[in-house]
Tab-separated table of C-alpha atoms and ligand atoms in Angstrom:
chain	number	residue	atom	x	y	z
A	1	UNK	CA	1.325	-19.176	114.078
A	2	UNK	CA	0.885	-18.399	110.615
A	3	UNK	CA	3.167	-18.930	107.844
A	4	UNK	CA	4.662	-16.278	106.423
A	5	UNK	CA	4.452	-16.233	102.653
A	6	UNK	CA	6.225	-14.792	99.786
A	7	UNK	CA	5.133	-11.213	98.076
A	8	UNK	CA	2.337	-11.477	95.260
A	9	UNK	CA	3.798	-11.491	92.034
A	10	UNK	CA	7.704	-12.874	93.961
A	11	UNK	CA	8.149	-16.244	93.459
A	12	UNK	CA	11.152	-18.503	94.940
A	13	UNK	CA	12.788	-19.659	91.077
A	14	UNK	CA	14.213	-23.038	91.999
A	15	UNK	CA	13.963	-27.017	91.807
A	16	UNK	CA	14.298	-27.258	87.697
A	17	UNK	CA	13.383	-23.263	86.624
A	18	UNK	CA	16.368	-23.385	89.178
A	19	UNK	CA	17.944	-25.531	86.593
A	20	UNK	CA	17.349	-24.194	83.799
A	21	UNK	CA	18.062	-19.677	84.887
A	22	UNK	CA	20.948	-21.196	85.628
A	23	UNK	CA	21.639	-22.746	81.923
A	24	UNK	CA	20.054	-19.691	80.114
A	25	UNK	CA	22.611	-17.626	82.214
A	26	UNK	CA	25.276	-19.827	81.381
A	27	UNK	CA	24.573	-19.962	77.941
A	28	UNK	CA	23.956	-16.073	77.287
A	29	UNK	CA	27.055	-15.125	79.375
A	30	UNK	CA	29.093	-17.140	77.181
A	31	UNK	CA	27.284	-15.413	74.099
A	32	UNK	CA	27.488	-11.908	74.955
A	33	UNK	CA	31.231	-12.325	75.992
A	34	UNK	CA	32.054	-13.806	72.518
A	35	UNK	CA	30.433	-11.030	71.492
A	36	UNK	CA	33.150	-8.244	73.421
A	37	UNK	CA	29.997	-7.629	75.916
A	38	UNK	CA	31.767	-7.234	79.702
A	39	UNK	CA	29.680	-7.939	82.631
A	40	UNK	CA	28.785	-5.413	84.505
A	41	UNK	CA	26.796	-5.088	88.254
A	42	UNK	CA	25.111	-2.452	89.445
A	43	UNK	CA	22.688	-1.485	92.770
A	44	UNK	CA	19.245	-2.552	93.060
A	45	UNK	CA	17.755	0.403	94.593
A	46	UNK	CA	18.480	4.154	92.778
A	47	UNK	CA	17.148	7.852	92.900
A	48	UNK	CA	14.084	7.737	91.385
A	49	UNK	CA	15.040	10.496	89.474
A	50	UNK	CA	17.155	8.363	87.465
A	51	UNK	CA	13.864	6.098	86.122
A	52	UNK	CA	11.884	10.032	85.925
A	53	UNK	CA	14.226	11.084	83.747
A	54	UNK	CA	15.393	8.063	81.970
A	55	UNK	CA	12.266	5.798	81.135
A	56	UNK	CA	10.026	8.923	81.619
A	57	UNK	CA	7.643	10.494	84.191
A	58	UNK	CA	4.795	9.765	81.529
A	59	UNK	CA	5.580	5.824	81.029
A	60	UNK	CA	2.822	3.496	83.119
A	61	UNK	CA	6.287	2.262	84.545
A	62	UNK	CA	7.145	5.409	86.441
A	63	UNK	CA	3.883	6.459	87.012
A	64	UNK	CA	1.682	3.794	88.468
A	65	UNK	CA	4.337	0.661	88.811
A	66	UNK	CA	7.350	2.091	90.751
A	67	UNK	CA	8.518	0.618	94.592
A	68	UNK	CA	9.087	3.926	95.646
A	69	UNK	CA	9.634	5.126	99.248
A	70	UNK	CA	12.005	7.524	101.296
A	71	UNK	CA	15.168	6.461	102.958
A	72	UNK	CA	16.116	7.346	106.543
A	73	UNK	CA	18.930	9.667	105.196
A	74	UNK	CA	15.568	11.425	103.559
A	75	UNK	CA	16.514	10.361	99.499
A	76	UNK	CA	13.424	9.931	96.620
A	77	UNK	CA	14.673	6.276	95.718
A	78	UNK	CA	13.358	3.324	94.109
A	79	UNK	CA	14.179	-0.860	93.527
A	80	UNK	CA	15.067	-0.347	89.752
A	81	UNK	CA	12.039	-1.242	86.949
A	82	UNK	CA	14.939	-2.371	84.327
A	83	UNK	CA	18.373	-2.127	84.060
A	84	UNK	CA	18.842	0.330	81.070
A	85	UNK	CA	19.401	3.356	82.777
A	86	UNK	CA	20.961	2.472	85.781
A	87	UNK	CA	23.873	1.592	83.280
A	88	UNK	CA	23.789	5.092	81.711
A	89	UNK	CA	24.075	6.019	85.760
A	90	UNK	CA	27.521	4.095	85.323
A	91	UNK	CA	28.645	4.635	82.248
A	92	UNK	CA	28.688	8.567	83.169
A	93	UNK	CA	29.504	8.290	86.620
A	94	UNK	CA	33.052	6.305	85.214
A	95	UNK	CA	33.541	9.290	82.527
A	96	UNK	CA	33.576	6.516	79.952
A	97	UNK	CA	31.550	8.312	78.007
A	98	UNK	CA	34.368	11.161	77.564
A	99	UNK	CA	36.507	8.154	76.928
A	100	UNK	CA	35.906	7.404	73.321
A	101	UNK	CA	35.687	4.695	71.606
A	102	UNK	CA	32.728	1.396	72.077
A	103	UNK	CA	31.611	-0.075	75.068
A	104	UNK	CA	29.773	-3.140	76.053
A	105	UNK	CA	28.042	-4.123	78.575
A	106	UNK	CA	26.130	-7.787	79.574
A	107	UNK	CA	24.047	-7.411	83.050
A	108	UNK	CA	21.122	-9.714	85.029
A	109	UNK	CA	19.342	-9.228	87.711
A	110	UNK	CA	15.974	-8.766	89.464
A	111	UNK	CA	13.956	-5.731	88.211
A	112	UNK	CA	10.702	-4.329	89.938
A	113	UNK	CA	7.381	-3.443	88.321
A	114	UNK	CA	3.931	-2.905	90.390
A	115	UNK	CA	1.711	-4.559	88.035
A	116	UNK	CA	-1.357	-6.869	88.209
A	117	UNK	CA	0.160	-9.781	88.131
A	118	UNK	CA	-0.493	-13.062	85.438
A	119	UNK	CA	1.202	-15.719	84.276
A	120	UNK	CA	3.897	-14.453	82.824
A	121	UNK	CA	3.907	-11.062	84.648
A	122	UNK	CA	5.227	-10.396	87.887
A	123	UNK	CA	5.935	-7.441	90.134
A	124	UNK	CA	9.725	-9.188	90.458
A	125	UNK	CA	10.959	-10.667	87.622
A	126	UNK	CA	14.905	-11.344	85.891
A	127	UNK	CA	16.017	-9.471	82.974
A	128	UNK	CA	19.439	-10.413	81.019
A	129	UNK	CA	20.338	-7.482	79.128
A	130	UNK	CA	23.639	-5.869	76.829
A	131	UNK	CA	24.364	-2.477	75.890
A	132	UNK	CA	27.104	-0.572	73.453
A	133	UNK	CA	27.729	2.600	73.963
A	134	UNK	CA	29.574	4.816	70.926
A	135	UNK	CA	28.807	3.001	67.865
A	136	UNK	CA	26.401	5.145	65.675
A	137	UNK	CA	26.104	2.740	63.238
A	138	UNK	CA	22.739	1.142	62.295
A	139	UNK	CA	24.328	-2.071	61.414
A	140	UNK	CA	25.224	-1.998	65.341
A	141	UNK	CA	21.266	-2.257	65.681
A	142	UNK	CA	21.521	-5.719	63.140
A	143	UNK	CA	24.548	-7.092	65.106
A	144	UNK	CA	22.393	-6.468	68.456
A	145	UNK	CA	19.139	-8.577	67.180
A	146	UNK	CA	21.553	-10.823	66.184
A	147	UNK	CA	22.959	-11.127	68.964
A	148	UNK	CA	19.447	-11.392	70.537
A	149	UNK	CA	18.609	-14.164	68.205
A	150	UNK	CA	21.727	-16.581	69.337
A	151	UNK	CA	21.179	-16.164	72.708
A	152	UNK	CA	17.658	-17.292	72.359
A	153	UNK	CA	18.549	-20.322	69.509
A	154	UNK	CA	20.819	-21.605	71.895
A	155	UNK	CA	18.508	-22.135	74.022
A	156	UNK	CA	16.139	-23.972	71.727
A	157	UNK	CA	13.464	-21.240	71.547
A	158	UNK	CA	11.796	-19.747	68.110
A	159	UNK	CA	10.598	-16.170	68.714
A	160	UNK	CA	9.041	-13.615	65.247
A	161	UNK	CA	10.550	-10.103	65.177
A	162	UNK	CA	8.949	-7.045	64.979
A	163	UNK	CA	10.901	-4.187	64.163
A	164	UNK	CA	10.133	-0.098	63.974
A	165	UNK	CA	11.294	3.162	63.940
A	166	UNK	CA	10.210	5.526	66.349
A	167	UNK	CA	12.294	8.552	64.286
A	168	UNK	CA	14.553	11.129	65.679
A	169	UNK	CA	14.689	14.601	67.233
A	170	UNK	CA	14.264	15.992	64.097
A	171	UNK	CA	10.875	14.168	62.692
A	172	UNK	CA	9.340	12.722	66.410
A	173	UNK	CA	8.206	16.491	67.380
A	174	UNK	CA	6.648	17.243	64.099
A	175	UNK	CA	4.999	14.136	63.254
A	176	UNK	CA	3.884	14.016	67.366
A	177	UNK	CA	2.063	17.923	67.377
A	178	UNK	CA	0.860	16.849	63.854
A	179	UNK	CA	-0.618	13.146	65.916
A	180	UNK	CA	-1.582	15.638	68.894
A	181	UNK	CA	-3.914	17.230	66.502
A	182	UNK	CA	-5.569	14.352	64.683
A	183	UNK	CA	-6.253	12.676	68.444
A	184	UNK	CA	-8.282	15.442	69.439
A	185	UNK	CA	-10.214	14.948	66.640
A	186	UNK	CA	-11.015	10.971	67.585
A	187	UNK	CA	-12.794	9.760	70.640
A	188	UNK	CA	-10.766	7.107	72.576
A	189	UNK	CA	-10.452	5.713	75.833
A	190	UNK	CA	-9.803	7.862	78.737
A	191	UNK	CA	-5.935	5.566	79.553
A	192	UNK	CA	-5.705	7.725	75.537
A	193	UNK	CA	-6.864	11.062	76.307
A	194	UNK	CA	-4.551	10.949	79.177
A	195	UNK	CA	-1.928	9.722	76.994
A	196	UNK	CA	-2.840	11.908	74.165
A	197	UNK	CA	-1.598	15.239	76.715
A	198	UNK	CA	1.390	13.546	77.858
A	199	UNK	CA	2.900	11.019	75.710
A	200	UNK	CA	0.777	10.430	72.752
A	201	UNK	CA	2.700	8.296	70.325
A	202	UNK	CA	1.956	5.260	73.332
A	203	UNK	CA	-2.173	5.307	72.430
A	204	UNK	CA	-1.074	2.512	69.559
A	205	UNK	CA	-0.153	0.373	72.229
A	206	UNK	CA	-3.512	0.533	73.734
A	207	UNK	CA	-4.734	-2.999	73.945
A	208	UNK	CA	-8.678	-1.675	73.398
A	209	UNK	CA	-10.015	-2.772	70.504
A	210	UNK	CA	-12.482	-0.194	69.899
A	211	UNK	CA	-9.467	2.143	69.780
A	212	UNK	CA	-7.257	0.403	67.443
A	213	UNK	CA	-9.653	0.183	65.330
A	214	UNK	CA	-10.057	4.237	65.374
A	215	UNK	CA	-6.248	4.096	64.965
A	216	UNK	CA	-5.661	1.996	62.053
A	217	UNK	CA	-6.346	4.950	59.422
A	218	UNK	CA	-3.711	7.692	61.767
A	219	UNK	CA	-0.846	7.710	60.171
A	220	UNK	CA	2.080	6.181	62.013
A	221	UNK	CA	6.034	7.863	62.647
A	222	UNK	CA	7.470	4.718	60.565
A	223	UNK	CA	5.700	6.831	57.455
A	224	UNK	CA	6.895	9.880	59.193
A	225	UNK	CA	10.675	9.593	59.199
A	226	UNK	CA	13.002	12.467	58.321
A	227	UNK	CA	15.852	11.057	55.088
A	228	UNK	CA	18.344	10.275	57.334
A	229	UNK	CA	16.045	8.088	60.308
A	230	UNK	CA	14.578	6.636	56.972
A	231	UNK	CA	17.547	5.407	55.594
A	232	UNK	CA	18.384	4.002	58.270
A	233	UNK	CA	15.434	1.895	58.903
A	234	UNK	CA	16.155	0.622	55.320
A	235	UNK	CA	19.837	-0.086	55.946
A	236	UNK	CA	18.489	-2.096	59.509
A	237	UNK	CA	15.754	-4.121	57.033
A	238	UNK	CA	18.159	-4.801	54.347
A	239	UNK	CA	21.352	-6.126	56.403
A	240	UNK	CA	18.900	-8.625	57.801
A	241	UNK	CA	17.538	-9.703	55.034
A	242	UNK	CA	21.394	-10.406	54.475
A	243	UNK	CA	21.626	-12.216	57.331
A	244	UNK	CA	18.802	-13.987	56.630
A	245	UNK	CA	17.016	-12.704	59.309
A	246	UNK	CA	13.454	-12.797	59.139
A	247	UNK	CA	11.553	-10.046	60.608
A	248	UNK	CA	8.056	-8.453	60.804
A	249	UNK	CA	7.809	-4.536	60.130
A	250	UNK	CA	5.392	-3.491	62.939
A	251	UNK	CA	4.320	0.305	62.741
A	252	UNK	CA	2.531	0.708	66.398
A	253	UNK	CA	5.504	-0.923	67.999
A	254	UNK	CA	6.148	1.965	70.407
A	255	UNK	CA	7.628	0.363	73.259
A	256	UNK	CA	6.341	1.505	76.953
A	257	UNK	CA	9.493	2.887	77.946
A	258	UNK	CA	10.721	7.367	76.330
A	259	UNK	CA	14.250	6.988	75.579
A	260	UNK	CA	13.462	5.741	72.231
A	261	UNK	CA	15.501	6.521	69.669
A	262	UNK	CA	15.370	5.139	65.911
A	263	UNK	CA	14.704	1.037	65.813
A	264	UNK	CA	13.148	-0.353	68.536
A	265	UNK	CA	12.385	-4.022	68.409
A	266	UNK	CA	10.627	-7.115	70.406
A	267	UNK	CA	11.164	-10.767	69.842
A	268	UNK	CA	7.768	-12.523	70.925
A	269	UNK	CA	7.093	-16.155	71.534
A	270	UNK	CA	3.775	-17.569	70.242
A	271	UNK	CA	4.380	-20.452	72.574
A	272	UNK	CA	3.260	-18.907	75.593
A	273	UNK	CA	0.344	-16.896	77.235
A	274	UNK	CA	-0.782	-13.215	75.793
A	275	UNK	CA	1.969	-11.890	78.221
A	276	UNK	CA	3.996	-13.075	75.027
A	277	UNK	CA	7.538	-10.191	74.391
A	278	UNK	CA	9.896	-12.504	75.818
A	279	UNK	CA	12.166	-9.519	74.915
A	280	UNK	CA	13.105	-5.607	73.872
A	281	UNK	CA	14.989	-3.351	73.241
A	282	UNK	CA	16.290	-0.848	70.927
A	283	UNK	CA	18.203	2.507	69.637
A	284	UNK	CA	17.939	5.484	72.761
A	285	UNK	CA	21.190	7.949	71.276
A	286	UNK	CA	19.532	10.987	73.186
A	287	UNK	CA	19.905	9.359	76.780
A	288	UNK	CA	23.575	9.878	77.350
A	289	UNK	CA	23.169	13.438	77.201
A	290	UNK	CA	19.070	13.154	78.661
A	291	UNK	CA	21.227	12.315	81.975
A	292	UNK	CA	24.002	15.090	82.178
A	293	UNK	CA	26.799	12.830	80.172
A	294	UNK	CA	28.117	13.419	76.512
A	295	UNK	CA	26.181	12.966	73.405
A	296	UNK	CA	26.675	9.243	73.079
A	297	UNK	CA	24.946	6.343	70.704
A	298	UNK	CA	23.413	3.959	72.762
A	299	UNK	CA	21.416	0.510	72.126
A	300	UNK	CA	20.977	-2.504	73.760
A	301	UNK	CA	18.106	-5.048	74.539
A	302	UNK	CA	16.684	-6.932	77.898
A	303	UNK	CA	15.308	-10.248	77.770
A	304	UNK	CA	12.477	-11.435	80.255
A	305	UNK	CA	14.489	-14.148	82.188
A	306	UNK	CA	10.518	-15.797	83.633
A	307	UNK	CA	8.799	-15.918	80.210
A	308	UNK	CA	11.244	-17.941	79.004
A	309	UNK	CA	11.255	-20.474	81.721
A	310	UNK	CA	8.528	-22.506	80.179
A	311	UNK	CA	10.467	-22.531	76.595
A	312	UNK	CA	14.195	-23.652	76.852
A	313	UNK	CA	14.952	-26.839	75.803
A	314	UNK	CA	17.674	-28.636	77.852
A	315	UNK	CA	20.357	-30.237	76.670
A	316	UNK	CA	19.967	-34.173	76.397
A	317	UNK	CA	23.220	-34.442	78.415
A	318	UNK	CA	23.996	-37.150	81.024
A	319	UNK	CA	25.055	-36.183	84.348
A	320	UNK	CA	26.823	-38.354	86.633
A	321	UNK	CA	25.750	-38.464	90.091
A	322	UNK	CA	28.530	-40.578	92.849
A	323	UNK	CA	26.937	-41.675	95.782
A	324	UNK	CA	30.645	-42.966	97.993
A	325	UNK	CA	30.359	-44.754	100.815
A	326	UNK	CA	33.060	-45.949	103.373
A	327	UNK	CA	32.127	-49.356	105.483
A	328	UNK	CA	34.307	-48.659	108.152
A	329	UNK	CA	36.453	-46.559	110.081
A	330	UNK	CA	39.445	-47.252	108.756
A	331	UNK	CA	38.169	-46.698	105.164
A	332	UNK	CA	36.808	-43.360	105.783
A	333	UNK	CA	40.025	-41.308	105.788
A	334	UNK	CA	40.684	-42.664	102.106
A	335	UNK	CA	36.745	-42.144	101.193
A	336	UNK	CA	37.377	-37.864	101.969
A	337	UNK	CA	40.242	-37.828	99.290
A	338	UNK	CA	38.685	-39.543	96.232
A	339	UNK	CA	35.669	-37.564	96.781
A	340	UNK	CA	37.043	-34.276	96.996
A	341	UNK	CA	39.146	-35.763	93.467
A	342	UNK	CA	36.240	-36.613	91.789
A	343	UNK	CA	34.224	-33.503	92.709
A	344	UNK	CA	35.905	-31.960	90.085
A	345	UNK	CA	34.569	-34.153	87.589
A	346	UNK	CA	31.349	-35.432	88.524
A	347	UNK	CA	28.637	-34.219	91.365
A	348	UNK	CA	29.387	-36.755	94.193
A	349	UNK	CA	26.999	-37.297	97.181
A	350	UNK	CA	28.687	-39.130	100.088
A	351	UNK	CA	28.249	-39.852	103.722
A	352	UNK	CA	30.700	-38.355	106.775
A	353	UNK	CA	29.933	-41.920	109.060
A	354	UNK	CA	30.605	-45.232	108.216
A	355	UNK	CA	27.900	-48.011	107.265
A	356	UNK	CA	26.965	-50.966	106.339
A	357	UNK	CA	27.179	-52.238	102.384
A	358	UNK	CA	23.155	-52.533	102.268
A	359	UNK	CA	23.053	-49.113	104.165
A	360	UNK	CA	24.473	-47.716	101.453
A	361	UNK	CA	23.274	-48.999	97.716
A	362	UNK	CA	19.763	-48.183	99.674
A	363	UNK	CA	21.353	-44.455	100.447
A	364	UNK	CA	22.214	-44.473	97.057
A	365	UNK	CA	18.697	-45.637	95.275
A	366	UNK	CA	17.643	-43.168	97.421
A	367	UNK	CA	19.149	-39.649	96.241
A	368	UNK	CA	18.839	-41.268	92.352
A	369	UNK	CA	22.890	-41.461	92.359
A	370	UNK	CA	23.904	-42.936	88.781
A	371	UNK	CA	26.959	-44.093	90.262
A	372	UNK	CA	27.953	-45.789	93.592
A	373	UNK	CA	32.219	-46.305	95.326
A	374	UNK	CA	32.466	-47.658	98.782
A	375	UNK	CA	35.284	-49.108	99.972
A	376	UNK	CA	35.413	-50.657	102.818
A	377	UNK	CA	38.945	-52.601	104.781
A	378	UNK	CA	39.151	-55.425	102.386
A	379	UNK	CA	39.506	-52.778	100.139
A	380	UNK	CA	40.977	-50.658	101.800
A	381	UNK	CA	44.467	-53.399	102.249
A	382	UNK	CA	44.260	-54.186	98.108
A	383	UNK	CA	44.275	-50.767	97.435
A	384	UNK	CA	40.789	-51.042	95.445
A	385	UNK	CA	37.516	-48.959	95.433
A	386	UNK	CA	34.092	-51.442	94.075
A	387	UNK	CA	31.782	-49.599	92.132
A	388	UNK	CA	28.372	-50.193	90.217
A	389	UNK	CA	27.491	-47.525	87.402
A	390	UNK	CA	23.803	-48.262	88.023
A	391	UNK	CA	22.631	-47.344	84.511
A	392	UNK	CA	25.036	-50.617	83.169
A	393	UNK	CA	24.116	-53.157	86.254
A	394	UNK	CA	28.110	-53.118	85.660
A	395	UNK	CA	30.149	-53.389	88.689
A	396	UNK	CA	33.600	-53.424	89.430
A	397	UNK	CA	36.907	-52.855	91.400
A	398	UNK	CA	38.976	-50.689	90.634
A	399	UNK	CA	42.449	-49.220	91.618
A	400	UNK	CA	42.466	-46.521	93.730
A	401	UNK	CA	45.176	-44.526	91.201
A	402	UNK	CA	43.128	-45.037	87.996
A	403	UNK	CA	39.970	-44.448	89.898
B	501	LIG	P1	10.740	-3.806	78.408
B	501	LIG	O1	10.890	-4.082	77.081
B	501	LIG	O2	10.773	-2.879	79.112
B	501	LIG	O3	12.439	-3.542	78.360
B	501	LIG	O4	11.539	-4.868	78.918
B	501	LIG	C1	11.527	-6.141	78.329
B	501	LIG	C2	11.362	-7.484	78.704
B	501	LIG	O5	11.420	-7.788	80.376
B	501	LIG	C3	10.553	-8.015	78.161
B	501	LIG	O6	10.366	-7.946	76.904
B	501	LIG	C4	9.639	-8.987	79.199
B	501	LIG	O7	9.664	-10.224	78.709
B	501	LIG	C5	10.317	-8.818	80.163
B	501	LIG	N1	9.510	-8.355	81.120
B	501	LIG	C6	8.789	-6.572	81.609
B	501	LIG	N2	8.200	-6.747	82.397
B	501	LIG	C7	7.882	-8.072	82.882
B	501	LIG	C8	7.143	-8.318	83.926
B	501	LIG	N3	6.430	-7.585	84.873
B	501	LIG	N4	7.074	-9.604	84.239
B	501	LIG	C9	7.379	-10.978	83.886
B	501	LIG	N5	8.657	-10.079	82.630
B	501	LIG	C10	8.819	-9.108	82.340
B	501	LIG	C11	13.444	-2.744	78.797
B	501	LIG	O8	13.094	-2.858	80.490
B	501	LIG	C12	14.583	-2.125	78.666
B	501	LIG	N6	15.461	-1.687	79.276
B	501	LIG	C13	14.617	-3.082	77.047
B	501	LIG	C14	16.410	-2.006	76.725
B	501	LIG	C15	17.579	-2.545	77.139
B	501	LIG	N7	15.989	-1.596	75.572
B	501	LIG	C16	17.566	-1.167	75.085
B	501	LIG	N8	18.365	-1.754	76.001
């Protein structure tokens, strides 16, 4: 019979990768909580309209990459391609948009995009993200960039930061109109020609070398910001300088999702392959209102966890792994007590049957235990446990009360 395999672009995360993933989630969760974020979990399945209205109908994510179907209740649904839209939906649904104040959420989980799989580009991948609502000062953008850097540094990852400003509802529409006029005079690839009609700024993201060369002389939004956006962009840059955070301004950085306003950023690693954007985010001040809530400023980021796995450096922490066994049926009862108590401190493997001393030693070696503890009739009578530390090659008889 044919064996059943996982779908293309959808991987099991196991063994050392699973250890790296859980280490990363522990670190990022801890740092996010210390920065005032609380955990939120939203459903993997959402109404398709949520992403059409937020990420945007014209984006590649929505127009080409959705896992979309009609469910048994005749609802048009899809697997979430990203987390931000769901957090905004939940924020509005809980009426937090009316509550005032600042709200900070972090989340992690699987996202789905029907892309062409390659190294670092999957159809099911995981993100860790943070979103702040209700803070319109651009200093929050700096706070968020700093936080993202701290999370990556905490797991030993180095990166370059690229920033840009995508303007606001005052300057972006005027810029777009002028851009369309300009683009109509240049011959670009098929994809770019389509984008002129749908979302012209996306042409700056084109990977085609000829398009890139032709677009070099075309005016960028960064040089056409209104006074407020320009002032905010300068303030963000200055605050990053003050914090000693190094960054590059990339005027071609337009992001693949339509909801951004003002600050946009990406963190890039030069130690992985071509899919080197390890995190991205920015400000999206219009999205809450666009999804039916009251106007609330928002800014956030998401990290692509799979792209980090080969970069994460686990701390050089020696773990104690016990193997514990009994050599008589009478000793088994006491064994179960010491196993349970020791599990509060260390990893403990055991054997539920009594076996010979030699068999226990051989089992412990096969299971790569660092320490072994054995109780037999003699030890039971003396209230002791025989132990050996394989790393130090040290044997001891320890009082059970002290073990
Ligand atoms: P994004 O740039 O689409 O932004 O995704 C964030 C990160 O997810 C990327 O930088 C990348 O590391 C990872 N990623 C994206 N697609 C894939 C894929 N197919 N395979 C593996 N990793 C991938 C967002 O999703 C926004 N929601 C970020 C955000 C939060 N903006 C504001 N708040």
